[in-house]
Amino acid sequence: MNILIKPIITEKATANSELNNCYSFFVNTKANKVEIKKAVESAYGVSVEKVRTINVRPDRSTKFTKTGIQHGKTNAMKKAIVQLAEGEMIDLYTNM
């Protein structure tokens, strides 16, 4: 099971990483905090102090078209905010 899907690179996540040493990732929806911690430590070679997870619900939408009403939704996803030990950091921009 691939636990880490991709890092979240937004203004808010970048500011959080610079100020609080917390990095955000999209993770597998079935992964727990222990698995996320082990995956980040093995992938980036850092020590993790704390892991917080957020389950993001799918957004539902309705469109009115010529053929009738179309219902749709986005995928549910899970985010993880990982706080690293003091003095450690992850360089997310080297692999781009």
PDB file of N, CA and C in Angstrom:
ATOM      1  N   MET A   1       0.853  -1.177   0.000  1.00  0.00           N
ATOM      2  CA  MET A   1       0.000   0.000   0.000  1.00  0.00           C
ATOM      3  C   MET A   1       0.895   1.236   0.000  1.00  0.00           C
ATOM      4  N   ASN A   2       0.733   2.075  -0.998  1.00  0.00           N
ATOM      5  CA  ASN A   2       1.484   3.321  -1.077  1.00  0.00           C
ATOM      6  C   ASN A   2       0.827   4.339  -0.152  1.00  0.00           C
ATOM      7  N   ILE A   3       1.541   4.769   0.873  1.00  0.00           N
ATOM      8  CA  ILE A   3       0.946   5.618   1.904  1.00  0.00           C
ATOM      9  C   ILE A   3       1.011   7.087   1.510  1.00  0.00           C
ATOM     10  N   LEU A   4       2.178   7.575   1.142  1.00  0.00           N
ATOM     11  CA  LEU A   4       2.318   8.986   0.751  1.00  0.00           C
ATOM     12  C   LEU A   4       1.971   9.133  -0.722  1.00  0.00           C
ATOM     13  N   ILE A   5       0.998   9.972  -1.027  1.00  0.00           N
ATOM     14  CA  ILE A   5       0.608  10.184  -2.419  1.00  0.00           C
ATOM     15  C   ILE A   5       1.406  11.331  -3.010  1.00  0.00           C
ATOM     16  N   LYS A   6       1.309  12.522  -2.402  1.00  0.00           N
ATOM     17  CA  LYS A   6       2.095  13.659  -2.864  1.00  0.00           C
ATOM     18  C   LYS A   6       2.097  14.740  -1.788  1.00  0.00           C
ATOM     19  N   PRO A   7       3.117  15.599  -1.780  1.00  0.00           N
ATOM     20  CA  PRO A   7       3.113  16.702  -0.817  1.00  0.00           C
ATOM     21  C   PRO A   7       2.166  17.813  -1.263  1.00  0.00           C
ATOM     22  N   ILE A   8       1.669  18.562  -0.302  1.00  0.00           N
ATOM     23  CA  ILE A   8       0.796  19.697  -0.586  1.00  0.00           C
ATOM     24  C   ILE A   8       1.672  20.940  -0.610  1.00  0.00           C
ATOM     25  N   ILE A   9       1.706  21.607  -1.758  1.00  0.00           N
ATOM     26  CA  ILE A   9       2.532  22.808  -1.903  1.00  0.00           C
ATOM     27  C   ILE A   9       1.607  23.973  -2.223  1.00  0.00           C
ATOM     28  N   THR A  10       1.183  24.670  -1.190  1.00  0.00           N
ATOM     29  CA  THR A  10       0.359  25.863  -1.314  1.00  0.00           C
ATOM     30  C   THR A  10       1.000  26.954  -0.475  1.00  0.00           C
ATOM     31  N   GLU A  11       0.446  28.152  -0.537  1.00  0.00           N
ATOM     32  CA  GLU A  11       0.990  29.243   0.271  1.00  0.00           C
ATOM     33  C   GLU A  11       0.864  28.945   1.756  1.00  0.00           C
ATOM     34  N   LYS A  12      -0.283  28.427   2.150  1.00  0.00           N
ATOM     35  CA  LYS A  12      -0.520  28.127   3.561  1.00  0.00           C
ATOM     36  C   LYS A  12       0.398  27.009   4.051  1.00  0.00           C
ATOM     37  N   ALA A  13       0.567  25.965   3.253  1.00  0.00           N
ATOM     38  CA  ALA A  13       1.422  24.847   3.650  1.00  0.00           C
ATOM     39  C   ALA A  13       2.890  25.263   3.680  1.00  0.00           C
ATOM     40  N   THR A  14       3.309  26.109   2.752  1.00  0.00           N
ATOM     41  CA  THR A  14       4.692  26.580   2.736  1.00  0.00           C
ATOM     42  C   THR A  14       4.979  27.461   3.943  1.00  0.00           C
ATOM     43  N   ALA A  15       4.053  28.344   4.284  1.00  0.00           N
ATOM     44  CA  ALA A  15       4.227  29.188   5.471  1.00  0.00           C
ATOM     45  C   ALA A  15       4.260  28.335   6.731  1.00  0.00           C
ATOM     46  N   ASN A  16       3.438  27.298   6.794  1.00  0.00           N
ATOM     47  CA  ASN A  16       3.421  26.410   7.948  1.00  0.00           C
ATOM     48  C   ASN A  16       4.735  25.651   8.075  1.00  0.00           C
ATOM     49  N   SER A  17       5.331  25.280   6.949  1.00  0.00           N
ATOM     50  CA  SER A  17       6.604  24.569   7.000  1.00  0.00           C
ATOM     51  C   SER A  17       7.745  25.484   7.425  1.00  0.00           C
ATOM     52  N   GLU A  18       7.694  26.757   7.018  1.00  0.00           N
ATOM     53  CA  GLU A  18       8.755  27.687   7.388  1.00  0.00           C
ATOM     54  C   GLU A  18       8.647  28.139   8.840  1.00  0.00           C
ATOM     55  N   LEU A  19       7.437  28.374   9.315  1.00  0.00           N
ATOM     56  CA  LEU A  19       7.252  28.904  10.663  1.00  0.00           C
ATOM     57  C   LEU A  19       7.202  27.816  11.737  1.00  0.00           C
ATOM     58  N   ASN A  20       6.481  26.729  11.467  1.00  0.00           N
ATOM     59  CA  ASN A  20       6.230  25.725  12.506  1.00  0.00           C
ATOM     60  C   ASN A  20       6.915  24.390  12.261  1.00  0.00           C
ATOM     61  N   ASN A  21       7.651  24.258  11.159  1.00  0.00           N
ATOM     62  CA  ASN A  21       8.333  23.017  10.788  1.00  0.00           C
ATOM     63  C   ASN A  21       7.334  21.868  10.605  1.00  0.00           C
ATOM     64  N   CYS A  22       6.164  22.189  10.012  1.00  0.00           N
ATOM     65  CA  CYS A  22       5.119  21.203   9.730  1.00  0.00           C
ATOM     66  C   CYS A  22       4.937  21.088   8.217  1.00  0.00           C
ATOM     67  N   TYR A  23       4.889  19.870   7.722  1.00  0.00           N
ATOM     68  CA  TYR A  23       4.752  19.624   6.297  1.00  0.00           C
ATOM     69  C   TYR A  23       3.459  18.866   6.044  1.00  0.00           C
ATOM     70  N   SER A  24       2.794  19.168   4.929  1.00  0.00           N
ATOM     71  CA  SER A  24       1.492  18.583   4.609  1.00  0.00           C
ATOM     72  C   SER A  24       1.613  17.629   3.428  1.00  0.00           C
ATOM     73  N   PHE A  25       0.882  16.526   3.505  1.00  0.00           N
ATOM     74  CA  PHE A  25       0.895  15.505   2.464  1.00  0.00           C
ATOM     75  C   PHE A  25      -0.522  14.999   2.225  1.00  0.00           C
ATOM     76  N   PHE A  26      -0.819  14.624   0.971  1.00  0.00           N
ATOM     77  CA  PHE A  26      -1.990  13.811   0.687  1.00  0.00           C
ATOM     78  C   PHE A  26      -1.558  12.376   0.939  1.00  0.00           C
ATOM     79  N   VAL A  27      -2.362  11.632   1.698  1.00  0.00           N
ATOM     80  CA  VAL A  27      -2.010  10.261   2.042  1.00  0.00           C
ATOM     81  C   VAL A  27      -3.162   9.327   1.673  1.00  0.00           C
ATOM     82  N   ASN A  28      -2.901   8.052   1.723  1.00  0.00           N
ATOM     83  CA  ASN A  28      -3.919   7.046   1.462  1.00  0.00           C
ATOM     84  C   ASN A  28      -5.021   7.156   2.517  1.00  0.00           C
ATOM     85  N   THR A  29      -6.262   6.988   2.108  1.00  0.00           N
ATOM     86  CA  THR A  29      -7.376   7.174   3.037  1.00  0.00           C
ATOM     87  C   THR A  29      -7.432   6.094   4.114  1.00  0.00           C
ATOM     88  N   LYS A  30      -6.796   4.965   3.902  1.00  0.00           N
ATOM     89  CA  LYS A  30      -6.825   3.889   4.888  1.00  0.00           C
ATOM     90  C   LYS A  30      -5.587   3.864   5.787  1.00  0.00           C
ATOM     91  N   ALA A  31      -4.660   4.805   5.595  1.00  0.00           N
ATOM     92  CA  ALA A  31      -3.443   4.835   6.395  1.00  0.00           C
ATOM     93  C   ALA A  31      -3.717   5.475   7.750  1.00  0.00           C
ATOM     94  N   ASN A  32      -3.057   4.945   8.793  1.00  0.00           N
ATOM     95  CA  ASN A  32      -3.191   5.544  10.115  1.00  0.00           C
ATOM     96  C   ASN A  32      -1.945   6.363  10.447  1.00  0.00           C
ATOM     97  N   LYS A  33      -1.939   6.982  11.627  1.00  0.00           N
ATOM     98  CA  LYS A  33      -0.862   7.902  11.984  1.00  0.00           C
ATOM     99  C   LYS A  33       0.484   7.202  12.119  1.00  0.00           C
ATOM    100  N   VAL A  34       0.492   5.995  12.629  1.00  0.00           N
ATOM    101  CA  VAL A  34       1.746   5.255  12.796  1.00  0.00           C
ATOM    102  C   VAL A  34       2.351   4.925  11.435  1.00  0.00           C
ATOM    103  N   GLU A  35       1.523   4.480  10.497  1.00  0.00           N
ATOM    104  CA  GLU A  35       2.014   4.165   9.155  1.00  0.00           C
ATOM    105  C   GLU A  35       2.515   5.421   8.442  1.00  0.00           C
ATOM    106  N   ILE A  36       1.821   6.543   8.619  1.00  0.00           N
ATOM    107  CA  ILE A  36       2.246   7.796   7.996  1.00  0.00           C
ATOM    108  C   ILE A  36       3.589   8.231   8.559  1.00  0.00           C
ATOM    109  N   LYS A  37       3.756   8.120   9.862  1.00  0.00           N
ATOM    110  CA  LYS A  37       5.021   8.494  10.502  1.00  0.00           C
ATOM    111  C   LYS A  37       6.174   7.656   9.958  1.00  0.00           C
ATOM    112  N   LYS A  38       5.989   6.340   9.862  1.00  0.00           N
ATOM    113  CA  LYS A  38       7.042   5.463   9.345  1.00  0.00           C
ATOM    114  C   LYS A  38       7.352   5.762   7.884  1.00  0.00           C
ATOM    115  N   ALA A  39       6.314   6.079   7.093  1.00  0.00           N
ATOM    116  CA  ALA A  39       6.533   6.354   5.668  1.00  0.00           C
ATOM    117  C   ALA A  39       7.318   7.648   5.468  1.00  0.00           C
ATOM    118  N   VAL A  40       7.019   8.694   6.231  1.00  0.00           N
ATOM    119  CA  VAL A  40       7.742   9.957   6.095  1.00  0.00           C
ATOM    120  C   VAL A  40       9.178   9.792   6.571  1.00  0.00           C
ATOM    121  N   GLU A  41       9.378   9.085   7.673  1.00  0.00           N
ATOM    122  CA  GLU A  41      10.737   8.886   8.177  1.00  0.00           C
ATOM    123  C   GLU A  41      11.596   8.082   7.208  1.00  0.00           C
ATOM    124  N   SER A  42      11.007   7.067   6.564  1.00  0.00           N
ATOM    125  CA  SER A  42      11.797   6.272   5.629  1.00  0.00           C
ATOM    126  C   SER A  42      11.998   6.992   4.294  1.00  0.00           C
ATOM    127  N   ALA A  43      11.019   7.770   3.840  1.00  0.00           N
ATOM    128  CA  ALA A  43      11.133   8.425   2.537  1.00  0.00           C
ATOM    129  C   ALA A  43      12.087   9.618   2.573  1.00  0.00           C
ATOM    130  N   TYR A  44      12.075  10.377   3.664  1.00  0.00           N
ATOM    131  CA  TYR A  44      12.858  11.614   3.716  1.00  0.00           C
ATOM    132  C   TYR A  44      14.009  11.573   4.710  1.00  0.00           C
ATOM    133  N   GLY A  45      14.124  10.539   5.518  1.00  0.00           N
ATOM    134  CA  GLY A  45      15.244  10.418   6.452  1.00  0.00           C
ATOM    135  C   GLY A  45      15.211  11.444   7.563  1.00  0.00           C
ATOM    136  N   VAL A  46      14.045  11.745   8.088  1.00  0.00           N
ATOM    137  CA  VAL A  46      13.898  12.714   9.179  1.00  0.00           C
ATOM    138  C   VAL A  46      13.180  12.032  10.347  1.00  0.00           C
ATOM    139  N   SER A  47      13.194  12.687  11.510  1.00  0.00           N
ATOM    140  CA  SER A  47      12.455  12.147  12.648  1.00  0.00           C
ATOM    141  C   SER A  47      11.189  12.974  12.854  1.00  0.00           C
ATOM    142  N   VAL A  48      10.070  12.285  12.990  1.00  0.00           N
ATOM    143  CA  VAL A  48       8.758  12.921  13.091  1.00  0.00           C
ATOM    144  C   VAL A  48       8.338  12.959  14.562  1.00  0.00           C
ATOM    145  N   GLU A  49       7.882  14.126  15.012  1.00  0.00           N
ATOM    146  CA  GLU A  49       7.396  14.259  16.384  1.00  0.00           C
ATOM    147  C   GLU A  49       5.900  14.014  16.479  1.00  0.00           C
ATOM    148  N   LYS A  50       5.132  14.571  15.533  1.00  0.00           N
ATOM    149  CA  LYS A  50       3.683  14.557  15.650  1.00  0.00           C
ATOM    150  C   LYS A  50       3.056  14.417  14.273  1.00  0.00           C
ATOM    151  N   VAL A  51       1.934  13.699  14.200  1.00  0.00           N
ATOM    152  CA  VAL A  51       1.180  13.543  12.957  1.00  0.00           C
ATOM    153  C   VAL A  51      -0.275  13.886  13.243  1.00  0.00           C
ATOM    154  N   ARG A  52      -0.828  14.796  12.453  1.00  0.00           N
ATOM    155  CA  ARG A  52      -2.250  15.133  12.536  1.00  0.00           C
ATOM    156  C   ARG A  52      -2.881  14.804  11.194  1.00  0.00           C
ATOM    157  N   THR A  53      -4.069  14.206  11.217  1.00  0.00           N
ATOM    158  CA  THR A  53      -4.726  13.806   9.980  1.00  0.00           C
ATOM    159  C   THR A  53      -6.064  14.512   9.837  1.00  0.00           C
ATOM    160  N   ILE A  54      -6.460  14.722   8.578  1.00  0.00           N
ATOM    161  CA  ILE A  54      -7.722  15.378   8.242  1.00  0.00           C
ATOM    162  C   ILE A  54      -8.386  14.558   7.141  1.00  0.00           C
ATOM    163  N   ASN A  55      -9.616  14.120   7.377  1.00  0.00           N
ATOM    164  CA  ASN A  55     -10.402  13.468   6.340  1.00  0.00           C
ATOM    165  C   ASN A  55     -11.220  14.532   5.625  1.00  0.00           C
ATOM    166  N   VAL A  56     -11.000  14.685   4.331  1.00  0.00           N
ATOM    167  CA  VAL A  56     -11.699  15.686   3.535  1.00  0.00           C
ATOM    168  C   VAL A  56     -12.839  14.998   2.810  1.00  0.00           C
ATOM    169  N   ARG A  57     -14.050  15.460   3.057  1.00  0.00           N
ATOM    170  CA  ARG A  57     -15.221  14.829   2.461  1.00  0.00           C
ATOM    171  C   ARG A  57     -15.316  15.185   0.978  1.00  0.00           C
ATOM    172  N   PRO A  58     -15.999  14.370   0.192  1.00  0.00           N
ATOM    173  CA  PRO A  58     -16.169  14.695  -1.231  1.00  0.00           C
ATOM    174  C   PRO A  58     -17.154  15.840  -1.421  1.00  0.00           C
ATOM    175  N   ASP A  59     -16.887  16.676  -2.412  1.00  0.00           N
ATOM    176  CA  ASP A  59     -17.800  17.762  -2.756  1.00  0.00           C
ATOM    177  C   ASP A  59     -18.807  17.247  -3.775  1.00  0.00           C
ATOM    178  N   ARG A  60     -20.064  17.492  -3.510  1.00  0.00           N
ATOM    179  CA  ARG A  60     -21.123  17.059  -4.422  1.00  0.00           C
ATOM    180  C   ARG A  60     -21.586  18.249  -5.248  1.00  0.00           C
ATOM    181  N   SER A  61     -21.919  17.978  -6.510  1.00  0.00           N
ATOM    182  CA  SER A  61     -22.366  19.054  -7.395  1.00  0.00           C
ATOM    183  C   SER A  61     -23.523  18.555  -8.261  1.00  0.00           C
ATOM    184  N   THR A  62     -24.357  19.490  -8.681  1.00  0.00           N
ATOM    185  CA  THR A  62     -25.477  19.193  -9.561  1.00  0.00           C
ATOM    186  C   THR A  62     -25.428  20.153 -10.737  1.00  0.00           C
ATOM    187  N   LYS A  63     -25.537  19.610 -11.943  1.00  0.00           N
ATOM    188  CA  LYS A  63     -25.532  20.430 -13.145  1.00  0.00           C
ATOM    189  C   LYS A  63     -26.846  20.220 -13.887  1.00  0.00           C
ATOM    190  N   PHE A  64     -27.411  21.302 -14.358  1.00  0.00           N
ATOM    191  CA  PHE A  64     -28.649  21.239 -15.134  1.00  0.00           C
ATOM    192  C   PHE A  64     -28.279  21.374 -16.608  1.00  0.00           C
ATOM    193  N   THR A  65     -28.424  20.297 -17.365  1.00  0.00           N
ATOM    194  CA  THR A  65     -28.045  20.279 -18.775  1.00  0.00           C
ATOM    195  C   THR A  65     -29.279  20.036 -19.638  1.00  0.00           C
ATOM    196  N   LYS A  66     -29.066  20.022 -20.955  1.00  0.00           N
ATOM    197  CA  LYS A  66     -30.165  19.758 -21.884  1.00  0.00           C
ATOM    198  C   LYS A  66     -30.732  18.359 -21.702  1.00  0.00           C
ATOM    199  N   THR A  67     -29.862  17.424 -21.348  1.00  0.00           N
ATOM    200  CA  THR A  67     -30.314  16.041 -21.215  1.00  0.00           C
ATOM    201  C   THR A  67     -30.885  15.738 -19.841  1.00  0.00           C
ATOM    202  N   GLY A  68     -30.837  16.660 -18.922  1.00  0.00           N
ATOM    203  CA  GLY A  68     -31.397  16.442 -17.592  1.00  0.00           C
ATOM    204  C   GLY A  68     -30.428  16.850 -16.504  1.00  0.00           C
ATOM    205  N   ILE A  69     -30.713  16.433 -15.316  1.00  0.00           N
ATOM    206  CA  ILE A  69     -29.875  16.774 -14.162  1.00  0.00           C
ATOM    207  C   ILE A  69     -28.740  15.752 -14.053  1.00  0.00           C
ATOM    208  N   GLN A  70     -27.525  16.261 -13.943  1.00  0.00           N
ATOM    209  CA  GLN A  70     -26.338  15.424 -13.787  1.00  0.00           C
ATOM    210  C   GLN A  70     -25.789  15.613 -12.375  1.00  0.00           C
ATOM    211  N   HIS A  71     -25.614  14.526 -11.667  1.00  0.00           N
ATOM    212  CA  HIS A  71     -25.043  14.574 -10.326  1.00  0.00           C
ATOM    213  C   HIS A  71     -23.606  14.080 -10.386  1.00  0.00           C
ATOM    214  N   GLY A  72     -22.748  14.700  -9.595  1.00  0.00           N
ATOM    215  CA  GLY A  72     -21.359  14.276  -9.554  1.00  0.00           C
ATOM    216  C   GLY A  72     -20.747  14.577  -8.210  1.00  0.00           C
ATOM    217  N   LYS A  73     -19.568  14.008  -7.977  1.00  0.00           N
ATOM    218  CA  LYS A  73     -18.854  14.294  -6.740  1.00  0.00           C
ATOM    219  C   LYS A  73     -17.371  14.099  -6.965  1.00  0.00           C
ATOM    220  N   THR A  74     -16.571  14.751  -6.136  1.00  0.00           N
ATOM    221  CA  THR A  74     -15.132  14.575  -6.174  1.00  0.00           C
ATOM    222  C   THR A  74     -14.756  13.425  -5.251  1.00  0.00           C
ATOM    223  N   ASN A  75     -13.516  13.002  -5.307  1.00  0.00           N
ATOM    224  CA  ASN A  75     -13.058  11.901  -4.475  1.00  0.00           C
ATOM    225  C   ASN A  75     -12.806  12.376  -3.042  1.00  0.00           C
ATOM    226  N   ALA A  76     -13.059  11.513  -2.097  1.00  0.00           N
ATOM    227  CA  ALA A  76     -12.684  11.787  -0.714  1.00  0.00           C
ATOM    228  C   ALA A  76     -11.177  11.609  -0.596  1.00  0.00           C
ATOM    229  N   MET A  77     -10.539  12.418   0.230  1.00  0.00           N
ATOM    230  CA  MET A  77      -9.094  12.311   0.396  1.00  0.00           C
ATOM    231  C   MET A  77      -8.722  12.522   1.846  1.00  0.00           C
ATOM    232  N   LYS A  78      -7.490  12.217   2.152  1.00  0.00           N
ATOM    233  CA  LYS A  78      -6.997  12.362   3.514  1.00  0.00           C
ATOM    234  C   LYS A  78      -5.710  13.159   3.462  1.00  0.00           C
ATOM    235  N   LYS A  79      -5.605  14.156   4.359  1.00  0.00           N
ATOM    236  CA  LYS A  79      -4.400  14.960   4.464  1.00  0.00           C
ATOM    237  C   LYS A  79      -3.704  14.631   5.769  1.00  0.00           C
ATOM    238  N   ALA A  80      -2.393  14.733   5.770  1.00  0.00           N
ATOM    239  CA  ALA A  80      -1.616  14.542   6.992  1.00  0.00           C
ATOM    240  C   ALA A  80      -0.690  15.742   7.157  1.00  0.00           C
ATOM    241  N   ILE A  81      -0.689  16.312   8.350  1.00  0.00           N
ATOM    242  CA  ILE A  81       0.232  17.390   8.696  1.00  0.00           C
ATOM    243  C   ILE A  81       1.253  16.792   9.647  1.00  0.00           C
ATOM    244  N   VAL A  82       2.512  16.785   9.219  1.00  0.00           N
ATOM    245  CA  VAL A  82       3.576  16.113   9.943  1.00  0.00           C
ATOM    246  C   VAL A  82       4.507  17.166  10.535  1.00  0.00           C
ATOM    247  N   GLN A  83       4.696  17.107  11.857  1.00  0.00           N
ATOM    248  CA  GLN A  83       5.618  18.025  12.517  1.00  0.00           C
ATOM    249  C   GLN A  83       6.928  17.302  12.756  1.00  0.00           C
ATOM    250  N   LEU A  84       8.019  17.915  12.300  1.00  0.00           N
ATOM    251  CA  LEU A  84       9.335  17.305  12.420  1.00  0.00           C
ATOM    252  C   LEU A  84      10.022  17.751  13.699  1.00  0.00           C
ATOM    253  N   ALA A  85      11.088  17.035  14.048  1.00  0.00           N
ATOM    254  CA  ALA A  85      11.882  17.396  15.217  1.00  0.00           C
ATOM    255  C   ALA A  85      12.603  18.718  14.967  1.00  0.00           C
ATOM    256  N   GLU A  86      13.007  19.351  16.033  1.00  0.00           N
ATOM    257  CA  GLU A  86      13.681  20.653  15.953  1.00  0.00           C
ATOM    258  C   GLU A  86      14.983  20.516  15.168  1.00  0.00           C
ATOM    259  N   GLY A  87      15.182  21.410  14.205  1.00  0.00           N
ATOM    260  CA  GLY A  87      16.406  21.421  13.419  1.00  0.00           C
ATOM    261  C   GLY A  87      16.370  20.565  12.154  1.00  0.00           C
ATOM    262  N   GLU A  88      15.317  19.823  11.924  1.00  0.00           N
ATOM    263  CA  GLU A  88      15.204  18.988  10.730  1.00  0.00           C
ATOM    264  C   GLU A  88      14.286  19.659   9.737  1.00  0.00           C
ATOM    265  N   MET A  89      14.483  19.352   8.449  1.00  0.00           N
ATOM    266  CA  MET A  89      13.632  19.909   7.408  1.00  0.00           C
ATOM    267  C   MET A  89      13.585  18.984   6.210  1.00  0.00           C
ATOM    268  N   ILE A  90      12.564  19.164   5.375  1.00  0.00           N
ATOM    269  CA  ILE A  90      12.392  18.413   4.138  1.00  0.00           C
ATOM    270  C   ILE A  90      12.459  19.401   2.997  1.00  0.00           C
ATOM    271  N   ASP A  91      13.283  19.113   1.981  1.00  0.00           N
ATOM    272  CA  ASP A  91      13.347  19.957   0.802  1.00  0.00           C
ATOM    273  C   ASP A  91      12.462  19.327  -0.268  1.00  0.00           C
ATOM    274  N   LEU A  92      11.254  19.835  -0.410  1.00  0.00           N
ATOM    275  CA  LEU A  92      10.281  19.268  -1.345  1.00  0.00           C
ATOM    276  C   LEU A  92      10.525  19.692  -2.794  1.00  0.00           C
ATOM    277  N   TYR A  93      11.342  20.697  -3.015  1.00  0.00           N
ATOM    278  CA  TYR A  93      11.513  21.251  -4.347  1.00  0.00           C
ATOM    279  C   TYR A  93      12.652  20.625  -5.137  1.00  0.00           C
ATOM    280  N   THR A  94      13.429  19.719  -4.562  1.00  0.00           N
ATOM    281  CA  THR A  94      14.556  19.132  -5.288  1.00  0.00           C
ATOM    282  C   THR A  94      14.107  18.077  -6.295  1.00  0.00           C
ATOM    283  N   ASN A  95      12.996  17.366  -6.028  1.00  0.00           N
ATOM    284  CA  ASN A  95      12.563  16.278  -6.900  1.00  0.00           C
ATOM    285  C   ASN A  95      11.617  16.729  -7.984  1.00  0.00           C
ATOM    286  N   MET A  96      11.351  18.021  -8.136  1.00  0.00           N
ATOM    287  CA  MET A  96      10.400  18.493  -9.135  1.00  0.00           C
ATOM    288  C   MET A  96      11.027  18.570 -10.489  1.00  0.00           C
TER     289      MET A  96
END
